[in-house]
Amino acid sequence: RVHGGLLFQMSDGSTRKRKREDEAPVDGEGAAAATAASVEKGPGPKPKKRKQLRKEAEAAAKAAAAAAGPDPNAKPDPNAKRDALSYLSLYVNARDSWKFKKVRQTYLLVHMYDHEVIDEPHFEQLLQYIAGLQGAARDTTKAAARAVIVAYEAKAASKSEPEPAAAAPESAESGAAAAAVPKSDDGPSELKFQRAVAVVAALES
């Protein structure tokens, strides 16, 4: 036995050294597998970094949900409207007793274009509240109101353009069927547009 391998006696009296199996060179396929294994076992993100990534993902999900508005399938809270309007009235009429509550503010800003939730007297109070918004809430509210204005003006411009001449119907029946199909009227309503203009004016005053 010699270092690094085995020594064998041949029939002709000579000797030949054979390498040990555990010292055999690794072929290309084996090297690739070893490399992949080492990468797979490589160090992952540190716990602190994983925690930060999770927080950022949660914040992004909350922002997306707020931009999308209320879930139409969600069961409404029967007390949410009452509590939000009371919070708003307290801000306007008894500022010393008022205390900021994010959940109330979110409800008001989400529903501020819905006249069934916020009537005109409460909307006038809401404009005073909006004028005092700060930070991201102020920027987001202003951007959303401007988007409503742009969408309404685009809708009005499309209505003012002359419509292309419609092709003659093949028969009276087909013409009646075409007339029965309601035309789409997408875009903000007049009331929503007027409220958006008031919101922008309150934020720029």
GROMACS .gro file of C-alpha atoms in nm:
model
  205
    1ARG     CA    1   0.000   0.000   0.000
    2VAL     CA    2   0.128   0.341  -0.088
    3HIS     CA    3   0.004   0.688  -0.005
    4GLY     CA    4  -0.274   0.804  -0.240
    5GLY     CA    5  -0.348   0.460  -0.388
    6LEU     CA    6  -0.290   0.080  -0.387
    7LEU     CA    7   0.017  -0.104  -0.517
    8PHE     CA    8  -0.050  -0.433  -0.700
    9GLN     CA    9   0.199  -0.707  -0.801
   10MET     CA   10   0.160  -0.796  -1.171
   11SER     CA   11   0.221  -1.144  -1.321
   12ASP     CA   12   0.540  -1.030  -1.488
   13GLY     CA   13   0.684  -0.912  -1.157
   14SER     CA   14   0.620  -0.544  -1.218
   15THR     CA   15   0.404  -0.331  -0.999
   16ARG     CA   16   0.121  -0.095  -1.089
   17LYS     CA   17  -0.051   0.163  -0.871
   18ARG     CA   18  -0.429   0.201  -0.890
   19LYS     CA   19  -0.602   0.508  -0.757
   20ARG     CA   20  -0.849   0.465  -0.478
   21GLU     CA   21  -1.214   0.493  -0.579
   22ASP     CA   22  -1.274   0.776  -0.339
   23GLU     CA   23  -0.997   0.974  -0.511
   24ALA     CA   24  -1.132   0.922  -0.863
   25PRO     CA   25  -1.180   1.251  -1.051
   26VAL     CA   26  -1.531   1.383  -1.072
   27ASP     CA   27  -1.669   1.392  -1.424
   28GLY     CA   28  -1.856   1.695  -1.565
   29GLU     CA   29  -2.199   1.568  -1.467
   30GLY     CA   30  -2.092   1.501  -1.111
   31ALA     CA   31  -1.930   1.843  -1.083
   32ALA     CA   32  -2.250   2.012  -1.198
   33ALA     CA   33  -2.453   1.819  -0.940
   34ALA     CA   34  -2.206   1.912  -0.666
   35THR     CA   35  -2.223   2.278  -0.767
   36ALA     CA   36  -2.605   2.274  -0.768
   37ALA     CA   37  -2.609   2.114  -0.424
   38SER     CA   38  -2.374   2.377  -0.287
   39VAL     CA   39  -2.591   2.656  -0.429
   40GLU     CA   40  -2.904   2.498  -0.290
   41LYS     CA   41  -2.747   2.481   0.052
   42GLY     CA   42  -2.627   2.839   0.028
   43PRO     CA   43  -2.728   3.086   0.296
   44GLY     CA   44  -3.079   3.233   0.260
   45PRO     CA   45  -3.185   3.584   0.358
   46LYS     CA   46  -3.116   3.680   0.713
   47PRO     CA   47  -3.414   3.669   0.950
   48LYS     CA   48  -3.415   4.046   0.976
   49LYS     CA   49  -3.432   4.086   0.600
   50ARG     CA   50  -3.711   3.830   0.566
   51LYS     CA   51  -3.908   4.020   0.827
   52GLN     CA   52  -3.859   4.345   0.637
   53LEU     CA   53  -3.971   4.184   0.312
   54ARG     CA   54  -4.283   4.050   0.481
   55LYS     CA   55  -4.367   4.395   0.618
   56GLU     CA   56  -4.323   4.551   0.273
   57ALA     CA   57  -4.550   4.287   0.117
   58GLU     CA   58  -4.820   4.350   0.379
   59ALA     CA   59  -4.797   4.726   0.324
   60ALA     CA   60  -4.829   4.680  -0.053
   61ALA     CA   61  -5.134   4.457  -0.007
   62LYS     CA   62  -5.301   4.716   0.217
   63ALA     CA   63  -5.231   4.994  -0.032
   64ALA     CA   64  -5.376   4.788  -0.316
   65ALA     CA   65  -5.689   4.713  -0.115
   66ALA     CA   66  -5.736   5.081  -0.029
   67ALA     CA   67  -5.697   5.182  -0.396
   68ALA     CA   68  -5.949   4.920  -0.507
   69GLY     CA   69  -6.211   5.053  -0.265
   70PRO     CA   70  -6.457   4.856  -0.055
   71ASP     CA   71  -6.520   4.493  -0.140
   72PRO     CA   72  -6.871   4.472  -0.294
   73ASN     CA   73  -6.909   4.121  -0.153
   74ALA     CA   74  -6.810   4.221   0.199
   75LYS     CA   75  -7.085   4.240   0.460
   76PRO     CA   76  -7.136   4.608   0.549
   77ASP     CA   77  -7.092   4.717   0.908
   78PRO     CA   78  -7.427   4.867   1.014
   79ASN     CA   79  -7.252   5.101   1.258
   80ALA     CA   80  -6.970   5.217   1.029
   81LYS     CA   81  -7.168   5.496   0.862
   82ARG     CA   82  -7.309   5.628   1.190
   83ASP     CA   83  -6.969   5.623   1.361
   84ALA     CA   84  -6.793   5.791   1.066
   85LEU     CA   85  -7.048   6.073   1.043
   86SER     CA   86  -7.034   6.126   1.419
   87TYR     CA   87  -6.655   6.141   1.395
   88LEU     CA   88  -6.686   6.400   1.118
   89SER     CA   89  -6.937   6.615   1.309
   90LEU     CA   90  -6.716   6.605   1.615
   91TYR     CA   91  -6.421   6.729   1.407
   92VAL     CA   92  -6.620   7.026   1.278
   93ASN     CA   93  -6.820   7.120   1.586
   94ALA     CA   94  -6.611   7.010   1.884
   95ARG     CA   95  -6.248   6.996   1.776
   96ASP     CA   96  -6.122   6.988   2.136
   97SER     CA   97  -6.306   6.660   2.196
   98TRP     CA   98  -6.215   6.510   1.859
   99LYS     CA   99  -5.951   6.240   1.832
  100PHE     CA  100  -5.802   6.107   1.510
  101LYS     CA  101  -5.913   5.757   1.410
  102LYS     CA  102  -5.773   5.611   1.092
  103VAL     CA  103  -6.058   5.367   1.038
  104ARG     CA  104  -6.312   5.652   1.042
  105GLN     CA  105  -6.105   5.861   0.803
  106THR     CA  106  -6.068   5.569   0.564
  107TYR     CA  107  -6.444   5.512   0.560
  108LEU     CA  108  -6.513   5.879   0.484
  109LEU     CA  109  -6.257   5.901   0.203
  110VAL     CA  110  -6.371   5.576   0.043
  111HIS     CA  111  -6.738   5.680   0.042
  112MET     CA  112  -6.705   6.055  -0.015
  113TYR     CA  113  -6.845   6.030  -0.371
  114ASP     CA  114  -7.146   5.824  -0.262
  115HIS     CA  115  -7.433   6.061  -0.188
  116GLU     CA  116  -7.634   5.780  -0.030
  117VAL     CA  117  -7.368   5.742   0.239
  118ILE     CA  118  -7.256   6.105   0.268
  119ASP     CA  119  -7.530   6.354   0.192
  120GLU     CA  120  -7.467   6.716   0.096
  121PRO     CA  121  -7.459   6.866   0.449
  122HIS     CA  122  -7.209   6.603   0.562
  123PHE     CA  123  -7.009   6.643   0.242
  124GLU     CA  124  -6.966   7.013   0.323
  125GLN     CA  125  -6.827   6.909   0.660
  126LEU     CA  126  -6.606   6.653   0.488
  127LEU     CA  127  -6.451   6.926   0.274
  128GLN     CA  128  -6.336   7.099   0.593
  129TYR     CA  129  -6.187   6.771   0.712
  130ILE     CA  130  -6.017   6.705   0.377
  131ALA     CA  131  -5.856   7.049   0.382
  132GLY     CA  132  -5.667   6.940   0.693
  133LEU     CA  133  -5.536   6.611   0.554
  134GLN     CA  134  -5.162   6.558   0.567
  135GLY     CA  135  -4.899   6.334   0.413
  136ALA     CA  136  -4.989   6.038   0.195
  137ALA     CA  137  -5.363   6.068   0.266
  138ARG     CA  138  -5.364   6.420   0.122
  139ASP     CA  139  -5.167   6.324  -0.188
  140THR     CA  140  -5.374   6.012  -0.256
  141THR     CA  141  -5.707   6.194  -0.212
  142LYS     CA  142  -5.600   6.472  -0.445
  143ALA     CA  143  -5.472   6.230  -0.711
  144ALA     CA  144  -5.796   6.029  -0.696
  145ALA     CA  145  -6.009   6.345  -0.735
  146ARG     CA  146  -5.803   6.459  -1.033
  147ALA     CA  147  -5.848   6.116  -1.191
  148VAL     CA  148  -6.227   6.153  -1.157
  149ILE     CA  149  -6.213   6.494  -1.325
  150VAL     CA  150  -6.000   6.366  -1.613
  151ALA     CA  151  -6.230   6.065  -1.665
  152TYR     CA  152  -6.542   6.284  -1.665
  153GLU     CA  153  -6.395   6.531  -1.913
  154ALA     CA  154  -6.289   6.247  -2.142
  155LYS     CA  155  -6.642   6.109  -2.124
  156ALA     CA  156  -6.790   6.448  -2.208
  157ALA     CA  157  -6.550   6.494  -2.500
  158SER     CA  158  -6.639   6.155  -2.646
  159LYS     CA  159  -7.009   6.241  -2.630
  160SER     CA  160  -6.955   6.570  -2.815
  161GLU     CA  161  -6.789   6.398  -3.111
  162PRO     CA  162  -7.021   6.311  -3.402
  163GLU     CA  163  -7.115   5.947  -3.408
  164PRO     CA  164  -7.029   5.751  -3.725
  165ALA     CA  165  -7.322   5.673  -3.951
  166ALA     CA  166  -7.469   5.338  -3.864
  167ALA     CA  167  -7.511   5.077  -4.133
  168ALA     CA  168  -7.869   5.020  -4.251
  169PRO     CA  169  -8.030   4.720  -4.079
  170GLU     CA  170  -8.095   4.418  -4.291
  171SER     CA  171  -8.454   4.398  -4.178
  172ALA     CA  172  -8.706   4.567  -3.950
  173GLU     CA  173  -8.661   4.292  -3.693
  174SER     CA  174  -8.283   4.335  -3.677
  175GLY     CA  175  -8.323   4.711  -3.651
  176ALA     CA  176  -8.561   4.678  -3.357
  177ALA     CA  177  -8.324   4.437  -3.183
  178ALA     CA  178  -8.034   4.679  -3.225
  179ALA     CA  179  -8.239   4.965  -3.080
  180ALA     CA  180  -8.329   4.753  -2.778
  181VAL     CA  181  -7.962   4.714  -2.678
  182PRO     CA  182  -7.878   4.982  -2.416
  183LYS     CA  183  -7.581   5.203  -2.489
  184SER     CA  184  -7.297   5.192  -2.240
  185ASP     CA  185  -7.251   5.504  -2.029
  186ASP     CA  186  -6.926   5.440  -1.849
  187GLY     CA  187  -6.752   5.714  -1.655
  188PRO     CA  188  -6.810   5.931  -1.349
  189SER     CA  189  -7.149   6.085  -1.290
  190GLU     CA  190  -7.214   6.458  -1.282
  191LEU     CA  191  -7.241   6.450  -0.901
  192LYS     CA  192  -6.912   6.264  -0.865
  193PHE     CA  193  -6.744   6.513  -1.095
  194GLN     CA  194  -6.875   6.810  -0.896
  195ARG     CA  195  -6.757   6.656  -0.570
  196ALA     CA  196  -6.413   6.583  -0.717
  197VAL     CA  197  -6.381   6.948  -0.823
  198ALA     CA  198  -6.475   7.057  -0.469
  199VAL     CA  199  -6.223   6.816  -0.317
  200VAL     CA  200  -5.937   6.948  -0.532
  201ALA     CA  201  -6.035   7.307  -0.448
  202ALA     CA  202  -6.035   7.223  -0.074
  203LEU     CA  203  -5.689   7.067  -0.098
  204GLU     CA  204  -5.544   7.355  -0.298
  205SER     CA  205  -5.690   7.635  -0.086
   0.00000   0.00000   0.00000
